[in-house]
mmCIF file of C-alpha atoms and ligand atoms in Angstrom:
data_model
loop_
_atom_site.group_PDB
_atom_site.id
_atom_site.type_symbol
_atom_site.label_atom_id
_atom_site.label_comp_id
_atom_site.label_asym_id
_atom_site.label_seq_id
_atom_site.Cartn_x
_atom_site.Cartn_y
_atom_site.Cartn_z
ATOM 1 C CA UNK A 1 0.000 0.000 0.000
ATOM 2 C CA UNK A 2 1.416 3.381 -0.862
ATOM 3 C CA UNK A 3 -1.468 5.516 0.206
ATOM 4 C CA UNK A 4 -0.499 9.062 0.982
ATOM 5 C CA UNK A 5 -1.148 10.834 4.224
ATOM 6 C CA UNK A 6 -3.420 13.841 4.310
ATOM 7 C CA UNK A 7 -3.518 17.148 6.130
ATOM 8 C CA UNK A 8 -5.248 15.406 9.039
ATOM 9 C CA UNK A 9 -3.920 11.867 9.054
ATOM 10 C CA UNK A 10 -0.643 10.068 8.308
ATOM 11 C CA UNK A 11 -0.763 7.234 5.731
ATOM 12 C CA UNK A 12 -2.765 4.259 7.037
ATOM 13 C CA UNK A 13 -0.395 1.347 7.773
ATOM 14 C CA UNK A 14 -2.510 -1.182 9.631
ATOM 15 C CA UNK A 15 -5.556 -3.242 8.713
ATOM 16 C CA UNK A 16 -7.846 -1.134 10.904
ATOM 17 C CA UNK A 17 -6.531 2.288 9.852
ATOM 18 C CA UNK A 18 -8.635 2.551 6.682
ATOM 19 C CA UNK A 19 -11.849 1.963 8.622
ATOM 20 C CA UNK A 20 -10.969 4.507 11.280
ATOM 21 C CA UNK A 21 -10.169 7.053 8.566
ATOM 22 C CA UNK A 22 -13.393 6.406 6.670
ATOM 23 C CA UNK A 23 -15.445 7.058 9.800
ATOM 24 C CA UNK A 24 -13.382 10.130 10.605
ATOM 25 C CA UNK A 25 -13.986 11.591 7.140
ATOM 26 C CA UNK A 26 -17.692 10.753 7.253
ATOM 27 C CA UNK A 27 -18.087 12.696 10.521
ATOM 28 C CA UNK A 28 -15.826 15.454 9.250
ATOM 29 C CA UNK A 29 -17.671 16.031 5.971
ATOM 30 C CA UNK A 30 -21.141 15.628 7.516
ATOM 31 C CA UNK A 31 -20.183 18.302 10.064
ATOM 32 C CA UNK A 32 -18.853 20.509 7.295
ATOM 33 C CA UNK A 33 -22.105 20.253 5.296
ATOM 34 C CA UNK A 34 -24.264 20.950 8.364
ATOM 35 C CA UNK A 35 -22.040 23.848 9.330
ATOM 36 C CA UNK A 36 -22.397 25.343 5.849
ATOM 37 C CA UNK A 37 -26.208 24.939 5.848
ATOM 38 C CA UNK A 38 -26.626 26.503 9.298
ATOM 39 C CA UNK A 39 -24.220 29.356 8.560
ATOM 40 C CA UNK A 40 -25.760 30.168 5.183
ATOM 41 C CA UNK A 41 -29.275 30.078 6.623
ATOM 42 C CA UNK A 42 -28.209 32.368 9.470
ATOM 43 C CA UNK A 43 -26.689 34.888 7.083
ATOM 44 C CA UNK A 44 -29.710 34.690 4.798
ATOM 45 C CA UNK A 45 -32.162 35.363 7.628
ATOM 46 C CA UNK A 46 -30.061 38.210 8.998
ATOM 47 C CA UNK A 47 -30.171 39.955 5.644
ATOM 48 C CA UNK A 48 -33.672 39.018 4.553
ATOM 49 C CA UNK A 49 -35.417 39.887 7.801
ATOM 50 C CA UNK A 50 -33.296 42.742 9.062
ATOM 51 C CA UNK A 51 -35.147 45.640 10.653
ATOM 52 C CA UNK A 52 -36.217 48.252 8.098
ATOM 53 C CA UNK A 53 -37.844 51.289 9.645
ATOM 54 C CA UNK A 54 -40.807 50.504 11.901
ATOM 55 C CA UNK A 55 -42.485 48.019 9.566
ATOM 56 C CA UNK A 56 -43.163 44.555 11.071
ATOM 57 C CA UNK A 57 -41.799 41.987 8.574
ATOM 58 C CA UNK A 58 -42.268 38.607 10.273
ATOM 59 C CA UNK A 59 -45.705 37.079 10.409
ATOM 60 C CA UNK A 60 -45.470 35.771 13.982
ATOM 61 C CA UNK A 61 -45.319 32.077 13.008
ATOM 62 C CA UNK A 62 -44.451 29.931 16.058
ATOM 63 C CA UNK A 63 -44.733 26.402 14.747
ATOM 64 C CA UNK A 64 -43.988 24.362 11.621
ATOM 65 C CA UNK A 65 -44.487 20.610 11.970
ATOM 66 C CA UNK A 66 -42.733 19.620 8.723
ATOM 67 C CA UNK A 67 -39.651 21.648 9.594
ATOM 68 C CA UNK A 68 -39.482 20.227 13.112
ATOM 69 C CA UNK A 69 -39.752 16.656 11.874
ATOM 70 C CA UNK A 70 -37.011 17.357 9.344
ATOM 71 C CA UNK A 71 -34.528 18.741 11.862
ATOM 72 C CA UNK A 72 -35.243 15.933 14.298
ATOM 73 C CA UNK A 73 -35.173 12.981 11.895
ATOM 74 C CA UNK A 74 -32.103 13.927 9.836
ATOM 75 C CA UNK A 75 -29.710 14.407 12.804
ATOM 76 C CA UNK A 76 -31.110 11.253 14.464
ATOM 77 C CA UNK A 77 -30.316 9.209 11.367
ATOM 78 C CA UNK A 78 -26.815 10.723 11.234
ATOM 79 C CA UNK A 79 -26.171 9.957 14.906
ATOM 80 C CA UNK A 80 -27.429 6.415 14.388
ATOM 81 C CA UNK A 81 -25.111 5.828 11.423
ATOM 82 C CA UNK A 82 -22.130 7.148 13.388
ATOM 83 C CA UNK A 83 -23.046 4.996 16.404
ATOM 84 C CA UNK A 84 -23.430 1.708 14.514
ATOM 85 C CA UNK A 85 -20.373 2.338 12.342
ATOM 86 C CA UNK A 86 -18.259 3.461 15.310
ATOM 87 C CA UNK A 87 -19.341 0.553 17.491
ATOM 88 C CA UNK A 88 -18.535 -2.025 14.825
ATOM 89 C CA UNK A 89 -15.071 -0.546 14.280
ATOM 90 C CA UNK A 90 -14.549 -0.299 18.040
ATOM 91 C CA UNK A 91 -15.343 -3.998 18.438
ATOM 92 C CA UNK A 92 -12.912 -4.905 15.676
ATOM 93 C CA UNK A 93 -10.206 -2.878 17.371
ATOM 94 C CA UNK A 94 -10.798 -4.582 20.705
ATOM 95 C CA UNK A 95 -11.386 -8.216 19.821
ATOM 96 C CA UNK A 96 -7.939 -9.728 19.361
ATOM 97 C CA UNK A 97 -7.670 -12.383 16.610
ATOM 98 C CA UNK A 98 -6.956 -15.854 18.014
ATOM 99 C CA UNK A 99 -3.704 -16.358 16.105
ATOM 100 C CA UNK A 100 -2.171 -13.088 17.323
ATOM 101 C CA UNK A 101 1.453 -12.954 18.389
ATOM 102 C CA UNK A 102 1.626 -11.717 21.993
ATOM 103 C CA UNK A 103 4.164 -9.139 23.086
ATOM 104 C CA UNK A 104 4.313 -7.671 26.579
ATOM 105 C CA UNK A 105 4.765 -3.908 26.583
ATOM 106 C CA UNK A 106 5.735 -2.055 29.740
ATOM 107 C CA UNK A 107 5.726 1.698 30.140
ATOM 108 C CA UNK A 108 7.773 3.433 32.795
ATOM 109 C CA UNK A 109 9.330 6.843 33.274
ATOM 110 C CA UNK A 110 10.421 7.354 30.483
ATOM 111 C CA UNK A 111 10.686 4.466 28.100
ATOM 112 C CA UNK A 112 8.976 1.375 26.743
ATOM 113 C CA UNK A 113 10.139 -2.192 27.264
ATOM 114 C CA UNK A 114 8.930 -4.967 24.962
ATOM 115 C CA UNK A 115 9.142 -8.633 25.956
ATOM 116 C CA UNK A 116 8.880 -11.279 23.251
ATOM 117 C CA UNK A 117 7.673 -14.873 23.557
ATOM 118 C CA UNK A 118 11.217 -16.330 23.365
ATOM 119 C CA UNK A 119 12.564 -14.219 26.241
ATOM 120 C CA UNK A 120 14.157 -11.503 24.133
ATOM 121 C CA UNK A 121 13.429 -7.924 25.064
ATOM 122 C CA UNK A 122 13.945 -4.541 23.498
ATOM 123 C CA UNK A 123 13.624 -0.964 24.621
ATOM 124 C CA UNK A 124 11.821 1.749 22.656
ATOM 125 C CA UNK A 125 12.057 -0.569 19.669
ATOM 126 C CA UNK A 126 9.044 -2.761 19.020
ATOM 127 C CA UNK A 127 9.887 -5.329 16.349
ATOM 128 C CA UNK A 128 6.981 -7.118 14.667
ATOM 129 C CA UNK A 129 6.377 -9.190 11.544
ATOM 130 C CA UNK A 130 4.338 -7.722 8.697
ATOM 131 C CA UNK A 131 0.878 -9.105 7.890
ATOM 132 C CA UNK A 132 0.418 -10.841 11.223
ATOM 133 C CA UNK A 133 -1.838 -9.705 14.064
ATOM 134 C CA UNK A 134 0.163 -8.574 17.095
ATOM 135 C CA UNK A 135 -1.439 -8.418 20.520
ATOM 136 C CA UNK A 136 0.068 -6.029 23.023
ATOM 137 C CA UNK A 137 -0.387 -6.687 26.704
ATOM 138 C CA UNK A 138 0.280 -3.304 28.282
ATOM 139 C CA UNK A 139 1.071 -2.261 31.828
ATOM 140 C CA UNK A 140 2.984 0.449 33.654
ATOM 141 C CA UNK A 141 5.610 0.330 36.392
ATOM 142 C CA UNK A 142 4.759 3.746 37.776
ATOM 143 C CA UNK A 143 2.269 6.337 36.500
ATOM 144 C CA UNK A 144 -0.278 6.314 33.670
ATOM 145 C CA UNK A 145 1.228 6.355 30.200
ATOM 146 C CA UNK A 146 -0.474 5.909 26.858
ATOM 147 C CA UNK A 147 0.767 3.885 23.906
ATOM 148 C CA UNK A 148 0.127 5.567 20.564
ATOM 149 C CA UNK A 149 1.146 4.628 17.021
ATOM 150 C CA UNK A 150 -0.465 7.226 14.735
ATOM 151 C CA UNK A 151 0.223 5.296 11.510
ATOM 152 C CA UNK A 152 -1.687 2.300 12.883
ATOM 153 C CA UNK A 153 -4.482 4.401 14.488
ATOM 154 C CA UNK A 154 -3.755 2.484 17.679
ATOM 155 C CA UNK A 155 -3.838 4.155 21.070
ATOM 156 C CA UNK A 156 -4.277 2.581 24.481
ATOM 157 C CA UNK A 157 -3.852 3.787 28.043
ATOM 158 C CA UNK A 158 -1.123 2.042 30.008
ATOM 159 C CA UNK A 159 -1.896 1.737 33.700
ATOM 160 C CA UNK A 160 -0.054 0.602 36.812
ATOM 161 C CA UNK A 161 -1.497 -2.450 38.587
ATOM 162 C CA UNK A 162 -3.615 -3.689 35.699
ATOM 163 C CA UNK A 163 -3.304 -4.864 32.128
ATOM 164 C CA UNK A 164 -4.795 -3.249 29.074
ATOM 165 C CA UNK A 165 -4.925 -4.838 25.634
ATOM 166 C CA UNK A 166 -4.676 -3.657 22.121
ATOM 167 C CA UNK A 167 -3.737 -5.227 18.805
ATOM 168 C CA UNK A 168 -2.815 -4.303 15.275
ATOM 169 C CA UNK A 169 -1.739 -5.876 12.036
ATOM 170 C CA UNK A 170 0.824 -3.896 10.084
ATOM 171 C CA UNK A 171 0.270 -3.927 6.350
ATOM 172 C CA UNK A 172 3.690 -2.698 5.260
ATOM 173 C CA UNK A 173 7.290 -3.105 6.385
ATOM 174 C CA UNK A 174 8.958 0.044 7.650
ATOM 175 C CA UNK A 175 9.385 2.179 10.756
ATOM 176 C CA UNK A 176 6.554 3.869 12.586
ATOM 177 C CA UNK A 177 6.726 6.213 15.538
ATOM 178 C CA UNK A 178 5.474 5.416 19.033
ATOM 179 C CA UNK A 179 4.398 8.297 21.245
ATOM 180 C CA UNK A 180 3.391 8.457 24.889
ATOM 181 C CA UNK A 181 0.154 10.431 24.950
ATOM 182 C CA UNK A 182 -0.460 10.723 28.660
ATOM 183 C CA UNK A 183 1.476 13.422 30.454
ATOM 184 C CA UNK A 184 3.741 11.397 32.745
ATOM 185 C CA UNK A 185 6.316 13.852 34.064
ATOM 186 C CA UNK A 186 9.458 15.658 33.034
ATOM 187 C CA UNK A 187 10.550 13.152 30.376
ATOM 188 C CA UNK A 188 7.106 12.672 28.806
ATOM 189 C CA UNK A 189 8.001 14.332 25.507
ATOM 190 C CA UNK A 190 11.091 12.123 25.228
ATOM 191 C CA UNK A 191 9.182 8.906 25.790
ATOM 192 C CA UNK A 192 9.459 8.000 22.123
ATOM 193 C CA UNK A 193 9.987 4.766 20.294
ATOM 194 C CA UNK A 194 9.661 3.008 16.972
ATOM 195 C CA UNK A 195 7.748 0.062 15.651
ATOM 196 C CA UNK A 196 9.927 -1.795 13.179
ATOM 197 C CA UNK A 197 7.816 -3.899 10.869
ATOM 198 C CA UNK A 198 9.837 -6.657 9.191
ATOM 199 C CA UNK A 199 9.213 -9.614 6.946
ATOM 200 C CA UNK A 200 8.513 -12.834 8.818
ATOM 201 C CA UNK A 201 12.022 -14.128 8.006
ATOM 202 C CA UNK A 202 13.786 -10.968 9.222
ATOM 203 C CA UNK A 203 11.636 -10.940 12.335
ATOM 204 C CA UNK A 204 12.566 -14.506 13.249
ATOM 205 C CA UNK A 205 16.220 -13.697 12.613
ATOM 206 C CA UNK A 206 16.044 -10.666 14.841
ATOM 207 C CA UNK A 207 14.283 -12.630 17.590
ATOM 208 C CA UNK A 208 16.942 -15.293 17.609
ATOM 209 C CA UNK A 209 19.804 -12.822 17.750
ATOM 210 C CA UNK A 210 18.139 -10.724 20.437
ATOM 211 C CA UNK A 211 17.701 -13.639 22.797
ATOM 212 C CA UNK A 212 21.485 -13.767 23.021
ATOM 213 C CA UNK A 213 22.914 -11.639 25.855
ATOM 214 C CA UNK A 214 26.068 -10.434 24.115
ATOM 215 C CA UNK A 215 26.565 -10.959 20.383
ATOM 216 C CA UNK A 216 29.482 -13.182 19.468
ATOM 217 C CA UNK A 217 32.802 -11.507 18.778
ATOM 218 C CA UNK A 218 31.830 -8.302 20.578
ATOM 219 C CA UNK A 219 33.779 -7.036 23.578
ATOM 220 C CA UNK A 220 31.940 -6.247 26.822
ATOM 221 C CA UNK A 221 32.772 -2.585 26.352
ATOM 222 C CA UNK A 222 31.334 -2.454 22.829
ATOM 223 C CA UNK A 223 28.256 -4.363 23.920
ATOM 224 C CA UNK A 224 27.853 -1.908 26.807
ATOM 225 C CA UNK A 225 28.059 1.052 24.432
ATOM 226 C CA UNK A 226 25.229 -0.484 22.377
ATOM 227 C CA UNK A 227 23.145 -1.228 25.460
ATOM 228 C CA UNK A 228 23.666 2.330 26.697
ATOM 229 C CA UNK A 229 21.661 3.491 23.668
ATOM 230 C CA UNK A 230 19.294 0.561 23.132
ATOM 231 C CA UNK A 231 18.265 0.317 26.791
ATOM 232 C CA UNK A 232 17.640 4.060 26.955
ATOM 233 C CA UNK A 233 20.327 4.980 29.536
ATOM 234 C CA UNK A 234 21.132 7.724 27.040
ATOM 235 C CA UNK A 235 17.816 9.461 27.830
ATOM 236 C CA UNK A 236 19.101 10.685 31.219
ATOM 237 C CA UNK A 237 22.852 9.922 31.475
ATOM 238 C CA UNK A 238 25.261 11.735 29.179
ATOM 239 C CA UNK A 239 28.746 10.428 28.373
ATOM 240 C CA UNK A 240 30.353 13.834 27.848
ATOM 241 C CA UNK A 241 30.384 14.974 31.474
ATOM 242 C CA UNK A 242 27.336 17.245 31.197
ATOM 243 C CA UNK A 243 24.831 16.369 33.920
ATOM 244 C CA UNK A 244 21.176 16.015 32.867
ATOM 245 C CA UNK A 245 18.235 14.490 34.712
ATOM 246 C CA UNK A 246 20.911 12.143 36.072
ATOM 247 C CA UNK A 247 24.687 12.297 36.569
ATOM 248 C CA UNK A 248 26.883 11.890 33.483
ATOM 249 C CA UNK A 249 28.775 8.608 33.141
ATOM 250 C CA UNK A 250 32.016 10.303 32.202
ATOM 251 C CA UNK A 251 34.858 10.436 34.674
ATOM 252 C CA UNK A 252 32.849 9.149 37.614
ATOM 253 C CA UNK A 253 34.007 5.593 38.093
ATOM 254 C CA UNK A 254 36.322 5.177 41.095
ATOM 255 C CA UNK A 255 35.395 8.573 42.576
ATOM 256 C CA UNK A 256 34.077 9.233 46.064
ATOM 257 C CA UNK A 257 30.578 10.681 45.803
ATOM 258 C CA UNK A 258 28.274 12.371 48.307
ATOM 259 C CA UNK A 259 24.821 10.787 48.428
ATOM 260 C CA UNK A 260 21.421 12.402 49.043
ATOM 261 C CA UNK A 261 21.513 11.119 52.636
ATOM 262 C CA UNK A 262 24.846 12.836 53.245
ATOM 263 C CA UNK A 263 27.018 9.700 53.253
ATOM 264 C CA UNK A 264 30.042 9.176 50.991
ATOM 265 C CA UNK A 265 30.104 6.228 48.596
ATOM 266 C CA UNK A 266 32.825 4.889 46.324
ATOM 267 C CA UNK A 267 31.500 4.644 42.761
ATOM 268 C CA UNK A 268 32.704 1.133 42.057
ATOM 269 C CA UNK A 269 31.303 -1.916 40.255
ATOM 270 C CA UNK A 270 29.035 -2.834 43.141
ATOM 271 C CA UNK A 271 27.579 0.647 43.389
ATOM 272 C CA UNK A 272 26.887 0.680 39.625
ATOM 273 C CA UNK A 273 25.242 -2.742 39.771
ATOM 274 C CA UNK A 274 23.112 -1.744 42.730
ATOM 275 C CA UNK A 275 22.080 1.469 40.966
ATOM 276 C CA UNK A 276 20.995 -0.428 37.859
ATOM 277 C CA UNK A 277 18.919 -2.977 39.774
ATOM 278 C CA UNK A 278 17.800 -0.911 42.754
ATOM 279 C CA UNK A 279 18.279 2.727 41.717
ATOM 280 C CA UNK A 280 16.635 4.260 44.772
ATOM 281 C CA UNK A 281 18.948 2.552 47.263
ATOM 282 C CA UNK A 282 21.620 5.251 47.160
ATOM 283 C CA UNK A 283 20.900 8.358 45.095
ATOM 284 C CA UNK A 284 23.627 10.874 44.273
ATOM 285 C CA UNK A 285 23.232 14.219 46.054
ATOM 286 C CA UNK A 286 21.368 16.854 44.029
ATOM 287 C CA UNK A 287 19.363 14.386 41.909
ATOM 288 C CA UNK A 288 15.783 13.128 42.115
ATOM 289 C CA UNK A 289 15.194 9.397 42.679
ATOM 290 C CA UNK A 290 13.520 8.983 39.278
ATOM 291 C CA UNK A 291 15.473 6.127 37.751
ATOM 292 C CA UNK A 292 13.451 2.977 37.058
ATOM 293 C CA UNK A 293 14.765 -0.428 38.014
ATOM 294 C CA UNK A 294 16.276 -2.639 35.330
ATOM 295 C CA UNK A 295 15.578 -5.754 37.354
ATOM 296 C CA UNK A 296 14.302 -8.356 34.900
ATOM 297 C CA UNK A 297 15.132 -6.129 31.933
ATOM 298 C CA UNK A 298 18.900 -6.617 31.828
ATOM 299 C CA UNK A 299 20.608 -9.949 32.144
ATOM 300 C CA UNK A 300 23.754 -10.358 34.255
ATOM 301 C CA UNK A 301 26.063 -10.304 31.237
ATOM 302 C CA UNK A 302 24.412 -7.130 30.012
ATOM 303 C CA UNK A 303 24.946 -5.459 33.380
ATOM 304 C CA UNK A 304 28.609 -6.524 33.173
ATOM 305 C CA UNK A 305 28.779 -4.959 29.724
ATOM 306 C CA UNK A 306 27.271 -1.657 30.872
ATOM 307 C CA UNK A 307 29.668 -1.453 33.804
ATOM 308 C CA UNK A 308 32.596 -2.181 31.454
ATOM 309 C CA UNK A 309 31.387 0.629 29.207
ATOM 310 C CA UNK A 310 31.048 3.106 32.090
ATOM 311 C CA UNK A 311 34.547 2.203 33.269
ATOM 312 C CA UNK A 312 35.870 2.908 29.764
ATOM 313 C CA UNK A 313 34.583 6.491 29.955
ATOM 314 C CA UNK A 314 37.351 7.713 32.250
ATOM 315 C CA UNK A 315 39.272 10.233 30.058
HETATM 316 CU CU1 LIG B 401 4.811 8.265 29.437
HETATM 317 CU CU2 LIG B 401 3.987 10.408 28.843
#
C-alpha cells in the first residue's frame, strides 16, 4: 500500500486504519455540510429579515411541523449511522484475533520495554512481523502512560497495577513512531519509540539474535556502548560529562561521591550494579530518585557490559 497521508492523518499502515479514517472523514464532511447549511441560513435570515424602519416583517409564526420533523429525523439518522459504524469498528479494534502474536509492553518513566515470547526484550524498539496480528499486553511500572502509534491508528492507556490490551496488524514493512500520549512527568516528551515492521524471516532472525545476551565476537565494552543506547540509559545519562536528569557517566568511576543522605560512597562496580537494579537505594546528592529499576530487563552479562562501558569512559 502506498497511500499518501493527508492534512489530518498520516498514511494508514494497519488493517484497521482505513476503517478509522473512513469514519473520521464521514463525521468530518457531515459536520462541514451541516455547518455550511446553518451558517448560510443564518446569514440569509439576517439579511432578509433585518429591521427596516418601523415596519413589522415577520408574520409571527411559532410552529412548523414539517420543519421540526425534518430537523429531528435527519440528525437522528446521522447519529445512528455514526453509532453503529463506530461501534462495529470499536469492536474490531478490541477483539484480538486468536492467532495473534503476543508481546508484553511495559511503560515506565520514560521508556517502553517490549518482551517477546522467546525471552528476548527490546527498549523503545518494538519489532513485529508484517501481515500478522500482534497483541500487546500493556502495563505500567509507575504512573499512567499511553501507547500511541499514529500510523496504525492504535492508542491505548497504560496503567499501573492492571493490564490493558490492544492489537494491530501492520500492512507494510517500515518504521513507525510510538508516542506516549499521557502526560507522565518531566521526560514525557522524550518517551518516544519506533515500531519496526519486518518480513517474517527478518523478524525470526532478529528474535533469535536478540535472545542472546552479548553478540558473538563483541567485547563487553562495545556491547555496553550499544546497550547504553538501546536500553535508553542515554535518555538521562550523558557520556560527555554534562549532567542532565541524572549524573553523566564520564569520569565518575572510582570517585568518592556524596549521596542524598549525606554519606560518601565509592563509585565502584558494586555501586553501579546496585544502581541499575535498585536505583533508589543510594541516590547521588542533588538528583531526584527517578530512575526505574532494570531488574528483569537486563541480564547479568548485560549489566557486566554496561559497567565495562562506564569504566571505559574515564578520560
Ligand atoms: Cu509516558 Cu507520557
